[in-house]
Short mmCIF file of C-alpha atoms and ligand atoms in Angstrom, two decimals:
data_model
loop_
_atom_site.label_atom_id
_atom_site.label_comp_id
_atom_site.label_asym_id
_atom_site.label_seq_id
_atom_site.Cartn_x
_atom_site.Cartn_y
_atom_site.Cartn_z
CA UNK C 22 0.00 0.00 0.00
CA UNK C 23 1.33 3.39 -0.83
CA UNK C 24 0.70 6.51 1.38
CA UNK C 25 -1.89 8.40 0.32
CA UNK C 26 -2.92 11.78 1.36
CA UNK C 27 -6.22 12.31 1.88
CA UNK C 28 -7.88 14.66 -1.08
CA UNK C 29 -9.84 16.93 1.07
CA UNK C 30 -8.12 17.89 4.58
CA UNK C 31 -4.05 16.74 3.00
CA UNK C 32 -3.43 14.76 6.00
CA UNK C 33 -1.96 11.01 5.88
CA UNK C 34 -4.73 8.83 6.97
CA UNK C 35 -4.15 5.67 8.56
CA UNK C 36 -6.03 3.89 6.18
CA UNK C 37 -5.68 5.25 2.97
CA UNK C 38 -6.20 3.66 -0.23
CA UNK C 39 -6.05 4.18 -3.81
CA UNK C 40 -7.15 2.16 -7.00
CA UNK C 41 -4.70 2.55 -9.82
CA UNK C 42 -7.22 1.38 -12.36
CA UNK C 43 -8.78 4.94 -12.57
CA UNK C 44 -8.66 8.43 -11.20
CA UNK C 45 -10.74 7.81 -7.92
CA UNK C 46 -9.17 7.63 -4.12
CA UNK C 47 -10.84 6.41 -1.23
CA UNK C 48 -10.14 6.82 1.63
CA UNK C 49 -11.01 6.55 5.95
CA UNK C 50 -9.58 9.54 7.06
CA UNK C 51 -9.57 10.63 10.79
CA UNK C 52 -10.69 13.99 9.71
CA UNK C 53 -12.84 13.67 6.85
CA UNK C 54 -14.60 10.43 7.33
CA UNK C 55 -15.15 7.50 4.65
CA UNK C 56 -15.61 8.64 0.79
CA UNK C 57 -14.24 8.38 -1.91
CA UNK C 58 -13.70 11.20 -4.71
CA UNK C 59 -12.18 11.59 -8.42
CA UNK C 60 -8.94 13.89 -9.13
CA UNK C 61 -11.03 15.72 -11.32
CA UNK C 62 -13.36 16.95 -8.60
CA UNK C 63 -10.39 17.35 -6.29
CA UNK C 64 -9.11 19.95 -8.21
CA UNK C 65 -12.66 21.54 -8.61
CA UNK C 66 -13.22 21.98 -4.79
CA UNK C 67 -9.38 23.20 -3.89
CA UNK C 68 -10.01 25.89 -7.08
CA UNK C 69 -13.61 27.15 -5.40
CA UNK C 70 -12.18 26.88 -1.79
CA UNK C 71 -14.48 23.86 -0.81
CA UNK C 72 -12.70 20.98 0.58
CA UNK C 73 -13.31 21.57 3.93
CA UNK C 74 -16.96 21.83 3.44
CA UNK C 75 -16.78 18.64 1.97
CA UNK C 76 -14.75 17.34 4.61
CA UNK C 77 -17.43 18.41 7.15
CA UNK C 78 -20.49 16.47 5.26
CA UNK C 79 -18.19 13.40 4.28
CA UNK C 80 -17.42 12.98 8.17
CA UNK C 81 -20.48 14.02 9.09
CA UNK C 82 -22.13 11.36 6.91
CA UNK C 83 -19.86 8.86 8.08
CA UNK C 84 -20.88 9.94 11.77
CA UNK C 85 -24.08 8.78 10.35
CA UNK C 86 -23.51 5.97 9.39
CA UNK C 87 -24.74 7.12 6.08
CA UNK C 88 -22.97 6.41 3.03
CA UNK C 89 -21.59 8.88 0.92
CA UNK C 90 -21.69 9.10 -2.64
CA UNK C 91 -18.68 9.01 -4.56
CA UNK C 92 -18.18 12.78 -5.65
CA UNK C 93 -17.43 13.26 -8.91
CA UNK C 94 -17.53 16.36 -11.51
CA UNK C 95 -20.60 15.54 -12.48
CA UNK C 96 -22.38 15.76 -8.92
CA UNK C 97 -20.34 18.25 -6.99
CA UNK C 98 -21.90 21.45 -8.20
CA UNK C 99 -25.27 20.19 -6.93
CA UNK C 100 -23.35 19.30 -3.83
CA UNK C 101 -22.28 22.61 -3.47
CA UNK C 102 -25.10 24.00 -3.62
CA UNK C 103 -27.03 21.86 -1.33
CA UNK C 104 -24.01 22.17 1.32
CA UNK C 105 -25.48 25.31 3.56
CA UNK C 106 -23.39 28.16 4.85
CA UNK C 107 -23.43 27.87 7.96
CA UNK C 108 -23.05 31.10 10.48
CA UNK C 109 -21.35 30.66 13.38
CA UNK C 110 -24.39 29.80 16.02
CA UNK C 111 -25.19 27.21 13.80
CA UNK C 112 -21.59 25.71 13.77
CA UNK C 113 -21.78 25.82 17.39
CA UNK C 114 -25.13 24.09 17.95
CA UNK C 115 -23.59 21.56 15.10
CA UNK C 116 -20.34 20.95 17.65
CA UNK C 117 -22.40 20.53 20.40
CA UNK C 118 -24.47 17.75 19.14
CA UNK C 119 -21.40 16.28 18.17
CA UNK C 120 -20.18 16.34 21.83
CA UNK C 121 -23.44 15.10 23.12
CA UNK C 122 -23.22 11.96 20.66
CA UNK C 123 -19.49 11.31 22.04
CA UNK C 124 -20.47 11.98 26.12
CA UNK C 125 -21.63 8.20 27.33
CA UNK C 126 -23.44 10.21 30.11
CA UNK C 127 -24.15 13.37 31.11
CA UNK C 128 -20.68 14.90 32.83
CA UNK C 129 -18.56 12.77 31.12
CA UNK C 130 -15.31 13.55 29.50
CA UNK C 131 -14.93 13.71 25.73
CA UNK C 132 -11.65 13.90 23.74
CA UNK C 133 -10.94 16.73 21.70
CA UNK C 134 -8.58 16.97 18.88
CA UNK C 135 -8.53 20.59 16.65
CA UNK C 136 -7.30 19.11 14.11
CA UNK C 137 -9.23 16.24 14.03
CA UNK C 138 -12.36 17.60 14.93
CA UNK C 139 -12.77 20.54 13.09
CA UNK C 140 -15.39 19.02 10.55
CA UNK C 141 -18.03 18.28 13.25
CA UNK C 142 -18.40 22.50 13.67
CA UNK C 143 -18.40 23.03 10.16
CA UNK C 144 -15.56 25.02 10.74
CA UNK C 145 -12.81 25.72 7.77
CA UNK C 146 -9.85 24.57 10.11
CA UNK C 147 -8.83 24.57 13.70
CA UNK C 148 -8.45 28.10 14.08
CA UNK C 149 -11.40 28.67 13.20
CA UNK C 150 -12.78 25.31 15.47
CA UNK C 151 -10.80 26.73 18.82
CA UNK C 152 -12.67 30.16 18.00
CA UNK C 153 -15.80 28.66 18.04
CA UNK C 154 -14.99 26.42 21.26
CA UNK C 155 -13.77 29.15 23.16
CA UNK C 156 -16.62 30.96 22.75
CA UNK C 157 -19.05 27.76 23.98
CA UNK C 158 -16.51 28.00 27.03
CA UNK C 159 -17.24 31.31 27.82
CA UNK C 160 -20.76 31.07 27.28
CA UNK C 161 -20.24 27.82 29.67
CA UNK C 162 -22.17 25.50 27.90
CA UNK C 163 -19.27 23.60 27.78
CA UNK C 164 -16.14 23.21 30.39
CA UNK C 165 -12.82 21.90 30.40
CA UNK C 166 -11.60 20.30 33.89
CA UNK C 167 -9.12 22.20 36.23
CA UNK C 168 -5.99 22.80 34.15
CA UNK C 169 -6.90 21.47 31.21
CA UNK C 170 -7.48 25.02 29.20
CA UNK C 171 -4.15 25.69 29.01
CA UNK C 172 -4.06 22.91 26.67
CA UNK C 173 -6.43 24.88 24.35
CA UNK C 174 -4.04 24.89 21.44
CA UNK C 175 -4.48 22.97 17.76
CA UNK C 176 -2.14 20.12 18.24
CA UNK C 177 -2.91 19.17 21.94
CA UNK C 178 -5.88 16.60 22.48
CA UNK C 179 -7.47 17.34 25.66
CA UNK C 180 -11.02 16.49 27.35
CA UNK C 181 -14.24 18.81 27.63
CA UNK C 182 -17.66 17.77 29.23
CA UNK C 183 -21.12 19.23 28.09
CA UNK C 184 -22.41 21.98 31.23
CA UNK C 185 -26.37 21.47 32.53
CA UNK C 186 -26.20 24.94 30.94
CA UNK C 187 -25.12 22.89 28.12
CA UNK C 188 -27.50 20.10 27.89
CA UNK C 189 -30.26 22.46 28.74
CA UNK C 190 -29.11 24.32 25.63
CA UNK C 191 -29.15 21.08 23.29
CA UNK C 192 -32.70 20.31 24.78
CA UNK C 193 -34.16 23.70 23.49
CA UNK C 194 -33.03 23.29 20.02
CA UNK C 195 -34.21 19.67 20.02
CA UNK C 196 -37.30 20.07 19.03
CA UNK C 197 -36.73 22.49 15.50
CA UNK C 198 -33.41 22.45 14.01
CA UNK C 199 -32.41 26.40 14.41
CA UNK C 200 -29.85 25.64 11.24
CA UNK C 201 -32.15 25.99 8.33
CA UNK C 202 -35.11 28.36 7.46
CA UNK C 203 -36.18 26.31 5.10
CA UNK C 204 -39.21 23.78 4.79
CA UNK C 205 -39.60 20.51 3.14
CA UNK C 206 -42.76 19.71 2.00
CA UNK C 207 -44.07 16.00 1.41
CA UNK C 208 -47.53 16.04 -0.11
CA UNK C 209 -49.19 14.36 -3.51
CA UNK C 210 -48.29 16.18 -6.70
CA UNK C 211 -52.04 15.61 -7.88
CA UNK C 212 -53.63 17.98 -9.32
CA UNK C 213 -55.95 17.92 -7.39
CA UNK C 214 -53.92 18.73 -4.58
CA UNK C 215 -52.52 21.29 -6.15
CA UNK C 216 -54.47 24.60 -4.32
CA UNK C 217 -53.49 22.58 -1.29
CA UNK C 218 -49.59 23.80 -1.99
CA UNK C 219 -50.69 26.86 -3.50
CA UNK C 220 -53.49 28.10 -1.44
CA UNK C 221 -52.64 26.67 1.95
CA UNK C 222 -49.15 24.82 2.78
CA UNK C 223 -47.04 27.62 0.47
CA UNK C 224 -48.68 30.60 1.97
CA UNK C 225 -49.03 29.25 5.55
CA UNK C 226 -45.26 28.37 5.63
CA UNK C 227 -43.90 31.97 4.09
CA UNK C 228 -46.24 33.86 6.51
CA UNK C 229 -44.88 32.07 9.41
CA UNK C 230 -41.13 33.40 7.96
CA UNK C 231 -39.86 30.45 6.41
CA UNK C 232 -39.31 29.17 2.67
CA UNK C 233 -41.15 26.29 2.17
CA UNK C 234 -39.28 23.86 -0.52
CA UNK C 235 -41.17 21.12 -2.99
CA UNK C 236 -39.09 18.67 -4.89
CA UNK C 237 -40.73 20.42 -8.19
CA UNK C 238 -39.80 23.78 -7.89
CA UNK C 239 -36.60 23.35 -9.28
CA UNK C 240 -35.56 21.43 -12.47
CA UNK C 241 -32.73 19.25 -11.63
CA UNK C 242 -31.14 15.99 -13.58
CA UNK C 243 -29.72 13.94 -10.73
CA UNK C 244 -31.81 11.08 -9.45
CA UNK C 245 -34.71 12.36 -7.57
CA UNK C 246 -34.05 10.60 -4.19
CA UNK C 247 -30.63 12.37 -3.62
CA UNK C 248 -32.14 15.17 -4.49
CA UNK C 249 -34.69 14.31 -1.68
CA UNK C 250 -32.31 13.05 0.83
CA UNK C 251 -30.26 16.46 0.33
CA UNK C 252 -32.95 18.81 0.74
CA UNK C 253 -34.54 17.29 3.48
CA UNK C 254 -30.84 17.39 5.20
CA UNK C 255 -30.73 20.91 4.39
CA UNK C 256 -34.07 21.82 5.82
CA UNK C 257 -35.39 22.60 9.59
CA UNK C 258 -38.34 20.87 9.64
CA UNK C 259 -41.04 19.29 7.12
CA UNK C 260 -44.59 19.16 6.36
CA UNK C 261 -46.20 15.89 5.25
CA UNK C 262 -49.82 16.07 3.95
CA UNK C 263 -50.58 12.69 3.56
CA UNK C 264 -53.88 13.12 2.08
CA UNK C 265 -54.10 10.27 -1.60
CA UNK C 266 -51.60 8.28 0.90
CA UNK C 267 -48.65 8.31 -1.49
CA UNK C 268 -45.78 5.87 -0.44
CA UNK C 269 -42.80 8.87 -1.25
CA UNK C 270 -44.42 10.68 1.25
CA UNK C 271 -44.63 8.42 4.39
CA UNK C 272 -41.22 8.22 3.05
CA UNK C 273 -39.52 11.60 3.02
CA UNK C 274 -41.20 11.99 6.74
CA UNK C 275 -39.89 8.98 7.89
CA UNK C 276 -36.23 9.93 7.01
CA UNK C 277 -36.92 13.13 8.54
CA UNK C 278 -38.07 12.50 12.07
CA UNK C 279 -34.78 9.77 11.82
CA UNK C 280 -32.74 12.72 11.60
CA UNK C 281 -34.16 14.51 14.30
CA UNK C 282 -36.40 16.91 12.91
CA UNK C 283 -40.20 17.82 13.56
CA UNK C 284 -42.73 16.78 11.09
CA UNK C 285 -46.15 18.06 10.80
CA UNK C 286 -48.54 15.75 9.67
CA UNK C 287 -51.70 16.70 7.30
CA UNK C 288 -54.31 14.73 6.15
CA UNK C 289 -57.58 16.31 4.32
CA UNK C 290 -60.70 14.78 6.39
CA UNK C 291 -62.41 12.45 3.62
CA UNK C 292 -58.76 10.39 3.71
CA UNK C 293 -58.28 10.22 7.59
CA UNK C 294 -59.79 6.72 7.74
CA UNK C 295 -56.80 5.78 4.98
CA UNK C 296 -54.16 7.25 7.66
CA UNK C 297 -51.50 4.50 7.18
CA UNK C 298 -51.84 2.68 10.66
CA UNK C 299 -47.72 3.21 11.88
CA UNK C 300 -48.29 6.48 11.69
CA UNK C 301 -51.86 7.30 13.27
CA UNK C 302 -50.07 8.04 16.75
CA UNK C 303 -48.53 11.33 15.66
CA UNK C 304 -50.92 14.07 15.91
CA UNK C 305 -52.60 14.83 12.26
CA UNK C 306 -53.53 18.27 11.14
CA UNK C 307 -57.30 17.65 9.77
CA UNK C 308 -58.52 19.60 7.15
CA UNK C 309 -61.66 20.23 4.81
CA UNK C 310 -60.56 23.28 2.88
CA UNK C 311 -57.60 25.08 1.38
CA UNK C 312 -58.59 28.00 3.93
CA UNK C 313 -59.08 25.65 6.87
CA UNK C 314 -55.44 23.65 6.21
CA UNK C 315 -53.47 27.05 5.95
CA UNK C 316 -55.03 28.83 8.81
CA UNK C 317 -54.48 25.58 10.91
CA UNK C 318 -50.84 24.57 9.62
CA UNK C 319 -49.81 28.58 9.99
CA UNK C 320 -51.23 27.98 13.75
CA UNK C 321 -49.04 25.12 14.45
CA UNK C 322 -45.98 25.91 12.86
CA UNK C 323 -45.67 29.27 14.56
CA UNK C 324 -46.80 27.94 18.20
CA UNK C 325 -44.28 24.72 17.67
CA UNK C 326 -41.76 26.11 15.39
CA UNK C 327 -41.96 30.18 16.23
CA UNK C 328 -42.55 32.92 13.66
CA UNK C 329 -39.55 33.72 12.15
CA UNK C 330 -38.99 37.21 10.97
CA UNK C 331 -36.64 38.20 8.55
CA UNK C 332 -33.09 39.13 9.31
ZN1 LIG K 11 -9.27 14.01 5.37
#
């Protein structure tokens, strides 16, 4: 095996490997997680000043558990532009949930390594990560034992524990991701749903300050369920009107409440009865008109969710 450099952070991972028979390298890299990537697009993200995004969602995929698709030319401009920009609270709230996944308990020690653990704040290196950290310090949602801040420097590992100011913190951002303003939406492209998006969902969703997204609005040539899987990622929380009791949609919520987020449930009245049975112990939004849904979605986005208003 030669040694290998990993494409995105340049670091020499243990476990690096490359296939001669083409112009892809794969690789498990401390830093950057498992993924593999083509020369071609390696070049593409160092000219536009993207690798460490990249590095962030490959590990961050890889934290899931959730494999990554090999990035190619082809795929990584609509990877760019689904990868959000995040601002610096969100980076922070991103770290933190990172900490809580590595703390076995509450109080207990996690390992930190800058330069290792840069990706899991989003940040663009460790400067920036140790900027962000000693900010959570001072804020004391996080804490480093006696002694240990003088260790607070990019090559030194040392060990931080989450605060009860800290966990309280991660509970009241559990219930709405605070990283995205944006809305999927999971309903029947019937047509004769159609004044359901237009009349109700759309409208209800903008008014409450957020930008409600449907898989149609845009024209796009990669496969529709990446596509899917991406936006949903990138969103805070979703709407699902079940109402014709389409299988995509049971799907798209699904993946969302695994990752966390809140879905709202709709169903038009004459289909309750059809409400598929797994799913009948979340709380449905019952409607009978356009009028009815939006003033009744608008109602429970803003009292769960919170009016947004613009910044
Ligand atoms: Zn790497």
């Amino acid at each position: 095996m030669t040694e290998v450099r990993c494409p995105l952070c340049k670091t020499v991972p243990e476990h690096g490997r490359k296939w001669d028979y083409g112009e892809r390298t794969t690789v498990q890299c401390a830093v950057c997680g498992f993924y593999t990537i083509t020369g071609t697009a390696v070049s593409i993200a160092e000219r536009q000043n993207i690798s460490h995004k990249l590095s962030a969602y490959t590990r961050d995929n890889t934290e899931r558990g959730v494999d990554v698709p090999e990035i190619n030319s082809n795929n990584l401009s609509q990877l760019q532009t689904s990868l959000p920009d995040y601002g610096v609270g969100d980076k922070q709230l991103l770290y933190m949930r990172a900490l809580e996944r590595r703390s076995k308990f509450p109080g207990s020690l996690v390992q930190v390594t800058p330069g290792i653990d840069y990706p899991l704040a989003w940040a663009s290196g460790e400067e920036e990560f140790l900027y962000l950290l000693r900010d959570l310090l001072s804020r004391r949602l996080v804490a480093v034992p006696e002694g240990g801040t003088k260790a607070l420097r990019e090559d030194v590992s040392f060990e931080t524990l989450i605060t009860p100011a800290g966990w309280e913190y991660l509970e009241k951002h559990r219930a709405v991701s605070a990283i995205s303003d944006q809305v999927f939406v999971a309903m029947s492209f019937s047509p004769n749903l159609q004044a359901a998006w237009e009349d109700a969902i759309r409208p209800a969703i903008v008014e409450s300050g957020y930008k409600p997204y449907r898989i149609d609005d845009e024209p796009h040539v990669d496969r529709i369920d990446s596509k899917i899987i991406a936006e949903i990622r990138n969103s805070g929380f979703l709407v699902a009107d079940v109402t014709e009791q389409r299988p995509g949609v049971y799907f798209e919520a699904g993946f969302a409440l695994g990752l966390g987020l809140k879905v709202f449930w709709c169903v038009r009245s004459d289909d309750l009865e059809h409400v598929h049975f797994d799913t009948r112990q979340y709380n449905h939004i019952v409607w009978e008109t356009e009028a009815d849904l939006k003033e009744k979605l608008f109602y429970f986005v803003t009292s769960v969710a919170g009016k947004r208003t613009a910044t």
